PDB file of C-alpha atoms in Angstrom:
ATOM      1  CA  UNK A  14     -11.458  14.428  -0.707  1.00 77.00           C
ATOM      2  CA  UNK A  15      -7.813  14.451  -1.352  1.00 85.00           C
ATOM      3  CA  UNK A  16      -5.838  16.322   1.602  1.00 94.00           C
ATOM      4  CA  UNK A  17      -2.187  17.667   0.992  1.00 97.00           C
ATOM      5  CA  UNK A  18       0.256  16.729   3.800  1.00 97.00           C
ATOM      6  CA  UNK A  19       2.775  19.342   5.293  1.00 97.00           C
ATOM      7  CA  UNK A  20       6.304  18.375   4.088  1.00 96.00           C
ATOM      8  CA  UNK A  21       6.952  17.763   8.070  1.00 96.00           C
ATOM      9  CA  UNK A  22       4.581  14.681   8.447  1.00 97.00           C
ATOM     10  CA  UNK A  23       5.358  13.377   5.805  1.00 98.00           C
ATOM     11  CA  UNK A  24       7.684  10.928   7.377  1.00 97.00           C
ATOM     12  CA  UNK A  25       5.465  10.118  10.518  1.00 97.00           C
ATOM     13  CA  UNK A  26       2.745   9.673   7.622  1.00 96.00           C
ATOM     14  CA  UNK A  27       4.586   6.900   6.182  1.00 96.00           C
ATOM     15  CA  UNK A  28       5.576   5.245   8.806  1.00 96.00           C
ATOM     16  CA  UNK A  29       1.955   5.028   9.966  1.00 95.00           C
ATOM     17  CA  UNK A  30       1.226   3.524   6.755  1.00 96.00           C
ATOM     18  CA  UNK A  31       4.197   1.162   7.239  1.00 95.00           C
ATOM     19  CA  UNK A  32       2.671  -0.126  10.713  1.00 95.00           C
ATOM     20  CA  UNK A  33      -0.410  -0.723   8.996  1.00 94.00           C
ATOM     21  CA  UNK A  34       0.816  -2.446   6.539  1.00 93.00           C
ATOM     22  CA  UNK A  35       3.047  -4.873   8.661  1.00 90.00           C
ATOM     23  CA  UNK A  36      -0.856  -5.255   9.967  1.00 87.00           C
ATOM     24  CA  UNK A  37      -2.780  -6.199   7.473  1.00 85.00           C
ATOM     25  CA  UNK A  38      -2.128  -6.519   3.630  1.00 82.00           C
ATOM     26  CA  UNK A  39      -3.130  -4.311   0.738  1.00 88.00           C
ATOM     27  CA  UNK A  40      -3.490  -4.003  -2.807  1.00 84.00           C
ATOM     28  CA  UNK A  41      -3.435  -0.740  -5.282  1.00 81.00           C
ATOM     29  CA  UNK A  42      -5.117  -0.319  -8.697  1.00 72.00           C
ATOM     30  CA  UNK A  43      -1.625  -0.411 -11.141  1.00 60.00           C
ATOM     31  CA  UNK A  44      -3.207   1.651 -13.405  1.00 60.00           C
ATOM     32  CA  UNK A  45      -2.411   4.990 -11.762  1.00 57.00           C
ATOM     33  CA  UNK A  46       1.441   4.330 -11.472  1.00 58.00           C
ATOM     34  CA  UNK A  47       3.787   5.660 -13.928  1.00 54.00           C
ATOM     35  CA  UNK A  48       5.054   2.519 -15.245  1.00 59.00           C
ATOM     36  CA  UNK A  49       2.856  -0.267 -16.056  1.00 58.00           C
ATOM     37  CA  UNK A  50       3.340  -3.481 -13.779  1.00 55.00           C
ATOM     38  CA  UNK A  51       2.038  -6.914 -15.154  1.00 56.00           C
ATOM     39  CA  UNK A  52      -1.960  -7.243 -14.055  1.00 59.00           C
ATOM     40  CA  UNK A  53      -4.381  -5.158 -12.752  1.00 71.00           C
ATOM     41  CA  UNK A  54      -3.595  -5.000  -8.750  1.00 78.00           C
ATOM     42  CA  UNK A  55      -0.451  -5.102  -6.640  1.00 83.00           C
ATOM     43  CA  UNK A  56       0.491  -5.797  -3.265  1.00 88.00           C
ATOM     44  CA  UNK A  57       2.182  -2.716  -1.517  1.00 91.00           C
ATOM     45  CA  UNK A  58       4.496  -3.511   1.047  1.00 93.00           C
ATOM     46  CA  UNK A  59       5.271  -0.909   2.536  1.00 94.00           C
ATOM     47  CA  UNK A  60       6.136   2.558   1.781  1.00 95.00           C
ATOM     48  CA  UNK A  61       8.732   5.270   3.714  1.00 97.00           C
ATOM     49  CA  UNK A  62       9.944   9.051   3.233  1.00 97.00           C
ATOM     50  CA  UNK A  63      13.333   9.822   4.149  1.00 97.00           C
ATOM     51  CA  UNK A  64      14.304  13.614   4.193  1.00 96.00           C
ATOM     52  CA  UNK A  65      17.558  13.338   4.204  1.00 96.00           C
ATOM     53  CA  UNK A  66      17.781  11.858   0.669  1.00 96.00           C
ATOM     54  CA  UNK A  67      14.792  13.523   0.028  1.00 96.00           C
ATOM     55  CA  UNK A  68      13.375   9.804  -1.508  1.00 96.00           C
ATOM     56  CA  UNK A  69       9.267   8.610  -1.021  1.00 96.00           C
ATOM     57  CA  UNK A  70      10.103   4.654  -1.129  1.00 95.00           C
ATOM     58  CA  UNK A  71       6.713   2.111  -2.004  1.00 92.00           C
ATOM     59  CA  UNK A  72       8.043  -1.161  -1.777  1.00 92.00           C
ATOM     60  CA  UNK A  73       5.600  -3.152  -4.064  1.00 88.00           C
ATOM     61  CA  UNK A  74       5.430  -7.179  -4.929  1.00 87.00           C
ATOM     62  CA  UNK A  75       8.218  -7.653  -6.451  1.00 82.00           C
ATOM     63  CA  UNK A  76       8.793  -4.127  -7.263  1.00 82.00           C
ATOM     64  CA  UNK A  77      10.438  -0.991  -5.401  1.00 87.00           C
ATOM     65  CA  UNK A  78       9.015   2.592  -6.674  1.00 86.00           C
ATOM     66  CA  UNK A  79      10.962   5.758  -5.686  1.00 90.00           C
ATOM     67  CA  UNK A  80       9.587   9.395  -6.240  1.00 91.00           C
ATOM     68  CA  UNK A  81      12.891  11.532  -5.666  1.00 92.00           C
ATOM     69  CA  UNK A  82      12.036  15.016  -3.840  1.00 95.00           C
ATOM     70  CA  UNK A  83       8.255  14.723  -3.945  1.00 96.00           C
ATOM     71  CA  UNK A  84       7.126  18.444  -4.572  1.00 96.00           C
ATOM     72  CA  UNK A  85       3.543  17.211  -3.032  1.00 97.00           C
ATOM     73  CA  UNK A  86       1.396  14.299  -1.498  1.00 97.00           C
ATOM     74  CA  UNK A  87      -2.035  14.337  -1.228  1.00 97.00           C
ATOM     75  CA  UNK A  88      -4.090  11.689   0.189  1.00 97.00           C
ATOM     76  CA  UNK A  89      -7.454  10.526   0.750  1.00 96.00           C
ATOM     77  CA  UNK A  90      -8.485   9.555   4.161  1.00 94.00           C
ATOM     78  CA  UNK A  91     -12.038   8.958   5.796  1.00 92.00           C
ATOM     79  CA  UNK A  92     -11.518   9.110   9.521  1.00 87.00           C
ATOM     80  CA  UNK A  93      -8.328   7.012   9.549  1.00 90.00           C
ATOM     81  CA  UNK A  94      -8.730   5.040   6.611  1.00 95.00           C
ATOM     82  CA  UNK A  95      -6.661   5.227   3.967  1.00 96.00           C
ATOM     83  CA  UNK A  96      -8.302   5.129   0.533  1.00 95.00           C
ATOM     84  CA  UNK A  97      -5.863   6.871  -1.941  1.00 93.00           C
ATOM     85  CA  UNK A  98      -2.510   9.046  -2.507  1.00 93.00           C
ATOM     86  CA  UNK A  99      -1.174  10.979  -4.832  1.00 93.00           C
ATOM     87  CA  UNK A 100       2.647  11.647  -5.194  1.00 93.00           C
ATOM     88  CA  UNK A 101       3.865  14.599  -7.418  1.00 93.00           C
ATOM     89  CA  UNK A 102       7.516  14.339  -8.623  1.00 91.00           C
ATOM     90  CA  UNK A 103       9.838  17.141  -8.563  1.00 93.00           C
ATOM     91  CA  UNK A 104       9.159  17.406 -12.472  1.00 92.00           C
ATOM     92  CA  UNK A 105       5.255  17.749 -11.654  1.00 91.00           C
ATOM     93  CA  UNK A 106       4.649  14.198 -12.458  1.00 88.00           C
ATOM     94  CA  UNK A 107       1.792  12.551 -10.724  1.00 88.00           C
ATOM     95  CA  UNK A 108       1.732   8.696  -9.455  1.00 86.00           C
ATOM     96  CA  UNK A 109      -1.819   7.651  -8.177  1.00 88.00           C
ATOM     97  CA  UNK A 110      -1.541   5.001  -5.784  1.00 89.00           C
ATOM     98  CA  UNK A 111      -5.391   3.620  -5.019  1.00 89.00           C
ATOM     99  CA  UNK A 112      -5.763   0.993  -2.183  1.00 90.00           C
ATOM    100  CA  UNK A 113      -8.270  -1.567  -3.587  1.00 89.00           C
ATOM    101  CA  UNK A 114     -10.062  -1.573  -0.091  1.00 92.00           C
ATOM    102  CA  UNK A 115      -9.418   0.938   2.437  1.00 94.00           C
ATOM    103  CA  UNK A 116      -6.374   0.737   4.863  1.00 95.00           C
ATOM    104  CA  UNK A 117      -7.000   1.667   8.604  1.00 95.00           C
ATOM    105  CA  UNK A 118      -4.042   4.006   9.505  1.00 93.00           C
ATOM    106  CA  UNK A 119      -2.892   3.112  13.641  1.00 78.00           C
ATOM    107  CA  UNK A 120      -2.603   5.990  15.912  1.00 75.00           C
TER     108      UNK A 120
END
């Protein structure tokens, strides 16, 4: 079930995302991103919201995604594990970014 975040955690969400990804690697499904990227899966990095420039950052293999003043994020978590998110643009545009196995989000 897909959970919309409060504008304030957004940046504490990331960052927990960020520490789990300097943890343990992930993949996402390409297919849900705006643009398409060469093959079916992509490592994601690491990912950060800054709101002072109002920027959501993924950095991606080879690849660095910005959504510029996200209007929402929703995400999918079991517990603490991270299964999905979805990042809506300030023009309503929608990104889906789908972790290929689930990421378990540190405390």
């Amino acid at each position: 079930m897909l959970t919309q975040l409060s504008r304030r955690d957004w940046q504490g969400f990331f960052a927990r995302v960020s520490a789990a990804l300097a943890a343990r690697a992930a993949s996402i499904d390409c297919a849900g991103l705006d643009e398409e990227l060469p093959g079916d899966r992509i490592e994601l990095l690491s990912a950060s919201y800054d709101p002072e420039s109002g920027e959501l950052a993924l950095l991606l293999e080879g690849d660095r995604r910005v959504v510029r003043h996200p209007r929402q994020i929703h995400v999918h978590l079991d517990e603490d594990l991270l299964h999905s998110m979805e990042l809506v643009d300030a023009d309503g545009r929608r990104e889906f970014v789908v972790l290929q196995k689930p990421l378990p989000l540190l405390r």
